[in-house]
CSV table of C-alpha atoms in Angstrom, one decimal:
chain,number,residue,atom,x,y,z
N,526,ILE,CA,-209.0,204.6,106.0
N,527,THR,CA,-206.0,205.2,108.2
N,528,GLU,CA,-203.5,202.5,109.6
N,529,ASP,CA,-204.6,202.8,113.0
N,530,ASP,CA,-208.2,202.3,111.7
N,531,VAL,CA,-207.0,198.8,110.2
N,532,ARG,CA,-205.7,197.8,113.3
N,533,ARG,CA,-208.6,198.8,115.4
N,534,GLY,CA,-210.6,196.9,113.1
N,535,SER,CA,-212.6,199.9,111.8
N,536,LYS,CA,-214.0,200.0,108.6
N,537,GLY,CA,-213.5,203.9,108.8
N,538,PRO,CA,-216.5,206.4,107.5
N,539,ALA,CA,-219.5,204.9,105.0
N,540,PRO,CA,-218.4,206.0,101.5
N,541,ALA,CA,-220.8,209.2,100.4
N,542,PRO,CA,-223.9,208.2,98.4
N,543,ALA,CA,-223.0,208.6,94.4
N,544,ALA,CA,-224.3,211.7,93.0
N,545,GLY,CA,-226.8,210.5,90.1
N,546,PRO,CA,-226.2,207.7,87.8
N,547,ARG,CA,-222.7,206.9,86.9
N,548,PRO,CA,-222.0,206.6,82.9
N,549,ALA,CA,-221.6,203.1,81.8
N,550,VAL,CA,-217.4,202.5,81.4
N,551,SER,CA,-216.7,200.0,78.5
N,552,VAL,CA,-214.0,197.2,79.2
N,553,VAL,CA,-214.3,196.5,75.4
N,554,PRO,CA,-211.7,198.7,73.1
N,555,SER,CA,-213.8,200.1,70.1
N,556,GLY,CA,-213.9,197.5,67.5
N,557,GLY,CA,-213.0,194.8,69.7
N,558,GLU,CA,-216.3,192.8,69.1
N,559,GLU,CA,-218.2,191.1,66.5
N,560,ARG,CA,-221.6,190.9,67.2
N,561,THR,CA,-224.1,188.3,65.1
N,562,PRO,CA,-227.7,187.7,65.5
N,563,ILE,CA,-229.1,184.3,66.6
N,564,HIS,CA,-231.9,183.1,64.5
N,565,GLY,CA,-232.7,179.8,63.0
N,566,LEU,CA,-231.5,176.6,63.3
N,567,ARG,CA,-228.9,177.9,65.7
N,568,LYS,CA,-231.2,179.5,67.9
N,569,ARG,CA,-233.3,176.6,68.3
N,570,ILE,CA,-230.0,174.7,69.1
N,571,PHE,CA,-228.8,177.3,71.8
N,572,GLU,CA,-232.5,177.2,73.5
N,573,LYS,CA,-232.6,173.5,73.8
N,574,MET,CA,-229.5,173.3,75.1
N,575,ALA,CA,-229.4,176.0,77.6
N,576,LYS,CA,-233.2,173.7,78.8
N,577,SER,CA,-231.4,170.6,78.7
N,578,THR,CA,-228.4,171.8,81.1
N,579,GLY,CA,-231.3,172.2,83.9
N,580,THR,CA,-233.4,169.7,83.2
N,581,ALA,CA,-231.2,166.4,81.8
N,582,ALA,CA,-229.1,164.5,84.3
N,583,HIS,CA,-225.8,165.1,83.0
N,584,PHE,CA,-222.5,162.7,83.9
N,585,THR,CA,-219.3,161.9,82.3
N,586,TYR,CA,-217.9,158.0,82.4
N,587,ILE,CA,-214.7,157.0,80.2
N,588,GLU,CA,-213.2,153.7,79.4
N,589,GLU,CA,-210.3,153.1,76.7
N,590,VAL,CA,-211.0,150.6,74.1
N,591,ASP,CA,-208.6,148.4,71.9
N,592,MET,CA,-209.7,149.5,68.3
N,593,THR,CA,-206.9,147.7,66.6
N,594,GLN,CA,-209.4,145.2,64.9
N,595,LEU,CA,-212.2,147.4,64.0
N,596,VAL,CA,-208.9,149.4,62.2
N,597,ASN,CA,-208.2,146.5,60.6
N,598,LEU,CA,-211.5,145.6,59.2
N,599,ARG,CA,-212.2,149.3,58.1
N,600,ASP,CA,-208.9,148.9,56.4
N,601,ARG,CA,-210.2,145.9,54.3
N,602,LEU,CA,-213.8,147.2,53.6
N,603,LYS,CA,-212.5,150.9,52.6
N,604,GLU,CA,-211.9,149.7,48.9
N,605,ALA,CA,-215.0,147.5,48.6
N,606,GLY,CA,-216.5,151.0,49.8
N,607,GLU,CA,-215.0,153.2,47.4
N,608,ARG,CA,-216.0,150.6,44.5
N,609,LYS,CA,-219.7,151.3,45.8
N,610,GLY,CA,-219.4,155.0,45.9
N,611,THR,CA,-219.6,155.0,49.6
N,612,LYS,CA,-217.3,156.8,51.8
N,613,LEU,CA,-216.6,154.3,55.0
N,614,THR,CA,-215.5,156.3,58.0
N,615,TYR,CA,-215.7,154.5,61.5
N,616,LEU,CA,-219.4,156.5,62.5
N,617,PRO,CA,-221.1,153.4,61.0
N,618,PHE,CA,-219.4,150.8,63.2
N,619,ILE,CA,-219.7,153.1,65.9
N,620,VAL,CA,-223.6,153.3,65.1
N,621,LYS,CA,-223.9,149.6,65.0
N,622,ALA,CA,-222.1,148.7,68.2
N,623,THR,CA,-224.3,151.6,69.8
N,624,LEU,CA,-227.7,149.8,68.5
N,625,ALA,CA,-226.4,146.6,70.0
N,626,ALA,CA,-226.1,148.2,73.3
N,627,LEU,CA,-229.7,150.1,73.3
N,628,LYS,CA,-231.0,147.0,72.6
N,629,GLU,CA,-229.1,145.3,75.4
N,630,PHE,CA,-230.2,148.2,77.9
N,631,PRO,CA,-233.6,149.5,76.3
N,632,THR,CA,-233.5,152.1,79.2
N,633,LEU,CA,-230.8,154.2,77.4
N,634,ASN,CA,-233.1,154.9,74.7
N,635,ALA,CA,-235.9,156.7,76.4
N,636,SER,CA,-236.8,160.2,77.3
N,637,VAL,CA,-238.9,161.8,80.3
N,638,ASP,CA,-242.4,163.1,79.4
N,639,ASP,CA,-242.1,166.2,82.3
N,640,GLU,CA,-245.7,166.6,81.7
N,641,ARG,CA,-247.3,163.4,82.3
N,642,GLY,CA,-244.0,162.5,84.9
N,643,GLU,CA,-243.4,159.4,82.7
N,644,PHE,CA,-240.1,157.8,81.3
N,645,VAL,CA,-240.9,156.8,78.2
N,646,VAL,CA,-238.7,153.9,76.8
N,647,LYS,CA,-238.5,154.1,72.7
N,648,ARG,CA,-238.8,151.2,70.7
N,649,PHE,CA,-237.5,152.5,67.7
N,650,TYR,CA,-234.2,153.5,66.8
N,651,ASN,CA,-233.3,157.2,65.3
N,652,VAL,CA,-229.8,157.9,66.2
N,653,GLY,CA,-228.3,161.7,66.1
N,654,ILE,CA,-225.0,162.0,64.9
N,655,ALA,CA,-223.7,165.4,65.6
N,656,THR,CA,-222.3,166.8,62.8
N,657,ALA,CA,-219.8,169.9,62.7
N,658,THR,CA,-220.7,172.9,60.5
N,659,GLU,CA,-219.2,176.8,60.1
N,660,GLU,CA,-222.4,177.6,62.2
N,661,GLY,CA,-221.3,175.1,65.0
N,662,LEU,CA,-222.4,171.7,66.1
N,663,THR,CA,-225.7,170.5,64.3
N,664,VAL,CA,-227.3,166.9,65.3
N,665,THR,CA,-228.9,165.3,62.4
N,666,VAL,CA,-230.7,161.8,62.2
N,667,VAL,CA,-230.4,158.7,60.7
N,668,HIS,CA,-234.0,157.5,61.2
N,669,ASP,CA,-234.5,153.8,61.6
N,670,ALA,CA,-231.1,153.0,62.0
N,671,ASP,CA,-231.0,149.8,63.2
N,672,LYS,CA,-233.0,148.5,59.8
N,673,LYS,CA,-229.8,149.8,57.7
N,674,ASP,CA,-227.0,147.9,57.1
N,675,LEU,CA,-223.4,149.1,57.5
N,676,TRP,CA,-223.5,150.6,53.9
N,677,ASP,CA,-226.9,151.8,54.0
N,678,LEU,CA,-225.5,153.9,57.2
N,679,ALA,CA,-222.4,154.8,55.7
N,680,LYS,CA,-224.3,156.6,52.8
N,681,GLU,CA,-227.3,158.3,54.9
N,682,ILE,CA,-224.3,159.5,57.3
N,683,ASP,CA,-222.2,161.2,54.6
N,684,ARG,CA,-225.8,162.3,53.0
N,685,LEU,CA,-226.9,163.8,56.3
N,686,ALA,CA,-223.1,165.5,56.8
N,687,THR,CA,-223.1,167.0,53.5
N,688,ALA,CA,-226.6,168.4,53.9
N,689,ALA,CA,-225.6,170.0,57.2
N,690,ARG,CA,-222.3,171.9,55.8
N,691,ASP,CA,-224.5,173.0,52.3
N,692,LYS,CA,-227.2,174.3,54.8
N,693,ARG,CA,-229.7,171.8,52.9
N,694,LEU,CA,-231.3,169.8,55.7
N,695,SER,CA,-235.0,169.3,55.7
N,696,LEU,CA,-236.8,169.2,59.4
N,697,GLN,CA,-236.8,165.7,59.3
N,698,ASP,CA,-233.2,165.6,59.1
N,699,VAL,CA,-232.9,167.0,62.6
N,700,GLN,CA,-235.9,166.1,64.4
N,701,GLY,CA,-237.0,162.7,66.3
N,702,SER,CA,-233.5,161.4,67.4
N,703,THR,CA,-233.7,158.7,70.3
N,704,PHE,CA,-230.0,158.7,71.0
N,705,THR,CA,-227.5,160.9,70.0
N,706,ILE,CA,-223.5,160.1,68.9
N,707,THR,CA,-220.7,163.1,69.1
N,708,SER,CA,-217.3,162.7,68.2
N,709,LEU,CA,-214.5,165.2,68.0
N,710,GLY,CA,-212.3,162.4,67.3
N,711,LYS,CA,-211.3,164.1,63.8
N,712,GLU,CA,-210.4,167.3,65.5
N,713,GLY,CA,-208.0,165.8,68.3
N,714,GLY,CA,-208.1,165.9,72.1
N,715,ILE,CA,-208.5,163.2,74.5
N,716,VAL,CA,-212.0,163.8,76.4
N,717,ALA,CA,-214.8,165.6,76.1
N,718,THR,CA,-217.9,166.3,77.8
N,719,PRO,CA,-221.0,167.3,75.9
N,720,ILE,CA,-224.2,168.9,76.8
N,721,ILE,CA,-227.4,166.4,76.1
């Protein structure tokens, strides 16, 4: 295309068709990638998350909360937990607060049955806890969380997290969640938007 063609708005002559298939050009330098097969639990998680992005309504709501009283309460109870052999993190408190909210607003503890076209409100509370492992995030499930006290929640959360990191989770440990909590607080950052 000449300068005169550009001024006249001409696109110039059509390019000649390529003669035969062109060899693929690699933009990745040799040895620049490491590939690992996706299988087992990790593959199942990928499939579920991919499906979720197209079928669940995702939204983000952010609120700032003063946690001073909770920090003080945990500090006071931490020593009692150590005597019981229980590591008391903030998660059991967050689970308790979540359970109170789910009971006040039951439609948050629900799912959609696509096949039957029904909205299903659960009257039981199996709380999923997203746990960081070497293979990525795994959601473990505290079954009947509403029937556990703070100490039982702390023990079960710790048991599940240890089993997840040691790759010793049973099928029941990862199934049946009615509501999931994910927290990246330990990793730092201000806001995260998880995929359901």
